[in-house]
DNA sequence: TTAATTATGGACTCATCGGTCCTGAATCAA
DNA sequence: TTGATTCAGGACCGATGAGTCCATAATTAA
């Protein structure tokens, strides 16, 4: 997954893959079936673990901080730091894949849609909580807010690819979160 | 450029290119030098014409409507319509390229950065005008607002790749513009 | 110890990639 | 009409892509 993440689908070769996994070519094909099958598997894995962990984190931090809004802010802070730090130019795995393959690989596109949808749902839940708690504007449609945050996160990651300067990214994150006011 | 736009850099072959241009292979190499040279040229061309036209449009519509904010809103509306319409899944040329090649092709990355920077500057100018006119919040840093809009536009295009449903995109655009309040 | 399973390395196929080169046809200026 | 230039077409190149196959080595179970 990390190889696909760093180099993109088309640019990763079988050789990259087996080298990263320390596997022989035969074992690779026995185990994963092929490059595309592995790719699909990494998308599934990403949704099942990374996105799921993000969802859980958002929920548990909402509880710990007593504020869903603070948890969302924290999540954006972490993304900003990761994007500004070394290796931050990798962007978002799902976002990268969405851009690169979603129009040419339907099976991958479905996974990407599901993963992004799950992210959106995580924000949605947090926003509902925040609206109950009173620090997120109750007048706004929570679904629209969730979509906005998800979109902002993707935009942020694209911007980080172009210029990973932390101050710029902070500006963007701050304004992205202002929709919650 | 349209071939690169639709298929991405890695996935476009020489054959795709010469077919789209109706050129022979020899003429192609005589004229453009090679695949990568052409790619760089398309990025330059995009900045010089498409981005420049966007900048001009934003300025002239600001004047025509007597409101920079209305011109910005109009620009987002157009992006939403284009992204939701047929062929909208192509995304943003610069955004796609940023995701795909900005970490592996420095020459391309420089062009992409310049193009995105020019877009940001276009927004910046419009925001200054709008703040003068009074329909854009004067308290906000115009540079930060411009970055936010640029980022939002990229996020919007990524979201459109995943799900080009117009209503969703409108939600996102509306909230992206709310930073101007 | 032996039999069965699993993993490995490397040779191999076939397609396609970007790119070069050369020949012959078309175009065009004088 | 002629001579120079431009263009098309296709043969060709080396490299590399994904994927197959098989013989052998390592592991495991009985």
XYZ file of C-alpha atoms (C1' of nucleotides) in Angstrom:
422
model
C 0.000 0.000 0.000
C 2.752 2.413 0.889
C 4.390 1.849 -2.470
C 1.149 2.562 -4.309
C 0.670 5.552 -2.052
C 4.070 7.005 -2.767
C 4.399 6.276 -6.462
C 0.835 5.951 -7.685
C -0.677 2.903 -9.298
C 0.693 3.171 -12.820
C 4.183 4.056 -11.724
C 4.647 1.177 -9.323
C 6.133 -1.897 -10.881
C 5.945 -5.499 -9.835
C 9.573 -5.150 -8.938
C 8.836 -2.288 -6.531
C 6.163 -4.357 -4.902
C 8.053 -7.576 -4.337
C 11.089 -5.649 -3.210
C 9.059 -3.763 -0.613
C 7.473 -6.976 0.616
C 10.594 -9.128 0.461
C 8.737 -11.692 -1.562
C 9.659 -13.683 -4.599
C 7.757 -13.127 -7.784
C 6.144 -16.545 -7.592
C 5.030 -16.084 -4.029
C 3.629 -12.723 -4.940
C 1.435 -14.157 -7.644
C 0.452 -17.123 -5.498
C -0.533 -14.869 -2.639
C -2.077 -11.839 -4.262
C -3.011 -12.863 -7.773
C -1.529 -9.860 -9.496
C -0.816 -6.174 -9.360
C -4.385 -5.000 -9.724
C -5.764 -7.515 -7.245
C -3.232 -6.352 -4.683
C -4.136 -2.771 -5.398
C -7.805 -3.429 -4.771
C -6.838 -5.275 -1.602
C -4.852 -2.276 -0.362
C -7.873 -0.041 -0.924
C -10.025 -2.424 1.070
C -7.423 -2.612 3.785
C -7.130 1.159 3.916
C -10.856 1.560 4.420
C -10.996 -1.210 6.971
C -8.126 0.027 9.090
C -6.974 3.576 8.400
C -10.373 5.084 7.745
C -11.933 2.993 10.496
C -9.235 4.149 12.892
C -9.870 7.743 11.883
C -13.542 7.255 12.601
C -12.837 5.713 15.977
C -10.293 8.373 16.843
C -12.757 11.112 16.045
C -15.366 9.520 18.263
C -13.093 8.748 21.170
C -11.437 12.151 21.119
C -14.856 13.779 20.988
C -15.674 11.962 24.207
C -12.297 12.579 25.829
C -12.276 16.273 25.038
C -15.968 16.673 25.682
C -16.149 18.499 22.370
C -16.654 17.086 18.925
C -15.548 20.354 17.469
C -12.244 20.186 19.303
C -11.773 16.640 18.050
C -12.385 17.726 14.466
C -9.954 20.604 14.897
C -7.414 18.190 16.296
C -7.882 15.911 13.319
C -7.221 18.763 10.909
C -4.173 19.770 12.901
C -2.786 16.300 12.560
C -3.380 16.289 8.838
C -1.653 19.640 8.511
C 1.336 18.457 10.487
C 1.583 15.240 8.527
C 1.244 17.077 5.228
C 3.857 19.668 6.180
C 6.285 17.140 7.601
C 8.701 14.919 5.733
C 6.887 12.545 3.467
C 3.855 14.775 3.551
C 3.858 15.157 -0.173
C 2.398 11.699 -0.456
C -1.007 13.241 -0.059
C -4.045 11.204 0.837
C -4.074 7.631 -0.387
C -7.736 7.656 -1.341
C -7.473 11.129 -2.797
C -4.475 10.226 -4.923
C -6.179 7.105 -6.154
C -9.392 8.989 -6.833
C -7.523 11.335 -9.095
C -5.431 8.717 -10.799
C -7.615 5.690 -11.352
C -11.222 6.410 -10.452
C -12.162 6.995 -14.054
C -10.410 3.958 -15.465
C -10.802 1.277 -12.800
C -14.410 0.817 -11.674
C -13.545 -1.734 -8.994
C -11.057 0.666 -7.459
C -13.456 3.572 -7.854
C -16.094 1.765 -5.817
C -13.623 1.218 -2.970
C -12.499 4.807 -3.079
C -16.069 6.049 -3.012
C -16.757 3.834 -0.022
C -13.667 5.027 1.826
C -14.412 8.677 1.224
C -18.014 8.045 2.155
C -16.898 6.523 5.440
C -14.768 9.576 6.161
C -17.736 11.769 5.444
C -19.865 9.686 7.780
C -17.288 10.026 10.530
C -17.475 13.792 10.215
C -21.239 13.598 10.061
C -21.469 11.762 13.358
C -19.054 14.164 14.992
C -20.992 17.153 13.683
C -24.250 15.811 15.060
C -22.573 15.413 18.423
C -21.130 18.899 18.197
C -24.459 20.399 17.323
C -25.939 18.730 20.390
C -23.083 20.063 22.459
C -23.680 23.499 21.053
C -20.263 24.412 19.663
C -21.153 23.634 16.061
C -23.726 25.829 14.352
C -27.048 24.038 14.701
C -28.526 25.777 11.701
C -26.350 24.074 9.124
C -27.146 20.801 7.445
C -24.809 18.284 9.100
C -24.494 16.248 5.916
C -23.430 19.289 3.919
C -20.952 20.225 6.623
C -19.502 16.739 6.580
C -19.109 16.874 2.814
C -17.450 20.234 3.112
C -14.907 18.983 5.633
C -14.166 15.915 3.554
C -13.677 18.032 0.475
C -11.488 20.462 2.384
C -9.289 17.646 3.564
C -8.766 16.550 -0.005
C -8.089 20.062 -1.165
C -5.623 20.507 1.647
C -3.744 17.440 0.575
C -3.566 18.590 -3.009
C -2.277 21.970 -1.908
C 0.313 20.248 0.257
C 1.603 18.434 -2.809
C 2.145 21.740 -4.511
C 3.551 23.607 -1.545
C 3.884 21.847 1.795
C 4.537 24.998 3.760
C 2.913 24.605 7.159
C 1.724 28.192 7.564
C -0.178 28.047 4.301
C -1.768 24.773 5.229
C -2.770 26.121 8.627
C -4.532 29.025 6.954
C -6.439 26.643 4.775
C -7.374 24.342 7.635
C -8.499 27.212 9.819
C -10.827 28.565 7.167
C -12.065 25.093 6.291
C -13.135 24.667 9.906
C -14.874 28.024 9.960
C -17.879 26.414 8.277
C -18.654 25.006 11.712
C -19.188 28.479 13.181
C -3.220 18.479 -23.304
C -6.689 16.992 -23.339
C -5.259 13.497 -23.608
C -2.970 14.077 -20.636
C -5.905 15.614 -18.831
C -8.192 12.675 -19.423
C -5.777 9.794 -18.975
C -3.042 11.209 -16.799
C 0.616 11.436 -17.731
C 1.755 7.877 -17.162
C -1.244 6.331 -18.841
C -1.017 8.312 -22.045
C 1.089 6.673 -24.680
C 2.853 8.146 -27.655
C 0.237 6.425 -29.746
C -2.587 8.238 -27.940
C -0.829 11.513 -28.513
C -0.077 11.231 -32.214
C -3.527 9.817 -32.843
C -5.171 12.763 -31.112
C -3.023 15.211 -33.023
C -3.170 13.446 -36.365
C 0.566 13.525 -36.604
C 3.078 10.944 -37.649
C 5.548 9.697 -35.129
C 8.427 11.398 -36.878
C 6.656 14.728 -37.049
C 5.777 14.408 -33.392
C 9.386 14.037 -32.358
C 10.514 16.719 -34.791
C 7.969 19.148 -33.428
C 7.782 18.444 -29.728
C 10.939 16.570 -28.853
C 9.288 13.860 -26.827
C 6.505 12.926 -24.489
C 7.811 14.755 -21.461
C 8.680 17.887 -23.393
C 5.157 18.011 -24.757
C 3.775 17.496 -21.297
C 5.732 20.422 -19.928
C 4.577 22.469 -22.896
C 0.942 21.654 -22.140
C 1.415 22.806 -18.560
C 2.910 26.064 -19.767
C 0.120 26.474 -22.262
C -2.493 25.798 -19.617
C -1.105 28.473 -17.347
C -0.742 30.935 -20.189
C -4.227 30.505 -21.556
C -6.684 28.689 -19.301
C -5.489 30.128 -16.013
C -4.916 33.528 -17.590
C -8.424 33.437 -19.012
C -9.790 32.520 -15.602
C -7.984 35.465 -14.101
C -9.297 37.809 -16.763
C -12.812 36.451 -16.457
C -12.807 36.973 -12.731
C -11.696 40.549 -13.150
C -14.054 41.440 -15.964
C -17.046 39.807 -14.308
C -16.233 41.618 -11.086
C -16.475 44.855 -13.008
C -19.561 43.848 -14.975
C -21.466 42.661 -11.941
C -20.151 45.412 -9.754
C -19.330 42.736 -7.203
C -16.200 40.663 -6.896
C -18.016 38.322 -4.595
C -20.677 37.653 -7.196
C -17.953 36.988 -9.748
C -16.283 34.488 -7.444
C -19.619 32.803 -6.785
C -20.214 32.631 -10.500
C -16.822 31.045 -11.021
C -17.593 28.349 -8.466
C -20.969 27.760 -10.088
C -19.284 27.180 -13.403
C -16.849 24.741 -11.882
C -19.689 22.854 -10.237
C -21.624 22.650 -13.469
C -18.592 21.528 -15.416
C -17.695 18.957 -12.783
C -21.229 17.600 -12.616
C -21.739 17.540 -16.361
C -20.512 14.943 -18.842
C -16.753 14.766 -18.862
C -16.629 16.414 -15.475
C -14.767 13.526 -13.991
C -11.650 14.781 -15.676
C -11.082 17.005 -12.697
C -8.708 19.922 -12.788
C -5.730 19.580 -15.081
C -3.302 21.192 -12.670
C -4.797 19.363 -9.723
C -4.563 16.010 -11.435
C -0.994 16.664 -12.427
C -0.140 17.887 -8.951
C -1.297 14.607 -7.508
C 0.256 12.406 -10.139
C 3.617 13.877 -11.023
C 4.516 16.747 -8.705
C 6.689 14.522 -6.562
C 8.531 12.833 -9.406
C 8.892 15.523 -12.055
C 10.416 18.739 -10.727
C 10.056 20.607 -14.011
C 6.374 19.808 -14.108
C 5.993 20.575 -10.413
C 7.354 24.075 -10.939
C 4.783 24.746 -13.664
C 1.979 23.357 -11.564
C 3.006 25.488 -8.614
C 3.072 28.533 -10.847
C -0.349 27.776 -12.291
C -1.935 27.217 -8.907
C -0.187 30.315 -7.624
C -1.671 32.323 -10.472
C -5.128 31.026 -9.599
C -4.579 32.016 -6.005
C -3.482 35.475 -7.114
C -6.611 35.856 -9.204
C -8.712 35.138 -6.146
C -6.549 37.444 -4.092
C -7.149 40.371 -6.404
C -10.862 39.698 -6.477
C -11.000 39.456 -2.705
C -9.236 42.780 -2.292
C -11.771 44.317 -4.620
C -14.607 42.669 -2.731
C -13.319 43.891 0.581
C -13.251 47.393 -0.821
C -16.773 46.944 -2.108
C -17.825 45.683 1.283
C -19.385 42.345 0.481
C -16.379 40.322 1.535
C -15.453 40.310 5.220
C -12.783 42.956 5.659
C -11.381 41.353 8.764
C -9.974 38.295 7.041
C -6.525 38.032 5.563
C -7.113 38.226 1.797
C -4.164 35.949 1.110
C -5.502 33.285 3.420
C -8.941 33.592 1.863
C -7.465 33.208 -1.603
C -5.610 30.084 -0.522
C -8.754 28.714 0.973
C -10.729 29.202 -2.224
C -7.972 27.659 -4.306
C -7.819 24.685 -2.008
C -11.590 24.354 -2.027
C -11.629 24.308 -5.791
C -9.152 21.443 -5.780
C -11.086 19.582 -3.139
C -14.258 20.058 -5.101
C -12.669 18.548 -8.168
C -11.446 15.533 -6.241
C -14.898 15.018 -4.787
C -16.385 15.285 -8.258
C -14.158 12.437 -9.388
C -15.563 10.281 -6.662
C -19.175 11.324 -6.993
C -20.115 13.917 -9.590
C -23.603 14.506 -8.202
C -24.435 18.157 -8.654
C -26.332 18.654 -5.394
C -23.380 17.406 -3.360
C -20.994 19.644 -5.230
C -23.275 22.633 -4.728
C -23.257 22.006 -0.979
C -19.505 21.967 -0.997
C -19.186 25.093 -3.123
C -21.678 26.989 -1.001
C -19.799 26.256 2.192
C -16.460 26.939 0.565
C -17.701 30.404 -0.305
C -18.934 31.008 3.214
C -15.391 31.901 4.250
C -16.066 35.206 2.528
C -18.822 36.082 5.012
C 12.413 -40.581 8.092
C 9.420 -39.663 4.825
C 5.718 -37.462 2.281
C 3.313 -33.364 1.363
C 3.095 -28.768 1.279
C 4.924 -24.271 0.631
C 8.239 -20.951 -0.852
C 12.087 -19.449 -3.933
C 14.826 -18.063 -7.908
C 15.289 -17.680 -12.464
C 14.347 -18.554 -17.197
C 10.866 -17.451 -20.268
C 6.890 -15.308 -23.032
C 4.586 -11.728 -25.041
C 3.206 -7.106 -25.318
C 4.177 -2.392 -25.144
C 6.757 1.414 -23.910
C 9.523 5.713 -25.638
C 12.527 6.776 -29.055
C 15.556 6.534 -33.542
C 16.268 6.285 -38.295
C 15.671 5.964 -43.076
C 13.090 6.025 -47.369
C 9.791 7.925 -50.235
C 5.975 11.156 -51.020
C 4.140 15.763 -50.773
C 4.807 20.625 -50.601
C 6.711 24.810 -51.844
C 9.950 28.542 -53.456
C 12.684 30.031 -57.240
C 10.714 22.464 -63.834
C 13.781 21.994 -60.461
C 15.843 21.839 -55.863
C 15.151 22.180 -51.059
C 12.441 21.406 -47.327
C 8.922 19.271 -44.817
C 6.167 15.405 -43.675
C 4.392 10.505 -43.447
C 5.022 5.697 -42.817
C 7.071 1.961 -41.120
C 10.977 -0.858 -39.837
C 13.644 -1.148 -36.035
C 15.804 -0.702 -31.286
C 16.636 -1.618 -26.354
C 14.298 -1.500 -22.116
C 10.794 -2.758 -19.300
C 6.202 -3.941 -18.265
C 3.024 -7.925 -16.260
C 2.545 -12.515 -15.928
C 3.695 -17.904 -16.444
C 6.197 -21.952 -15.512
C 9.186 -25.128 -13.531
C 12.784 -27.196 -10.951
C 14.630 -26.858 -6.624
C 14.993 -25.733 -1.733
C 12.903 -25.130 2.728
C 9.456 -26.206 5.795
C 6.024 -28.869 8.012
C 3.113 -33.075 9.217
C 2.770 -37.820 9.873
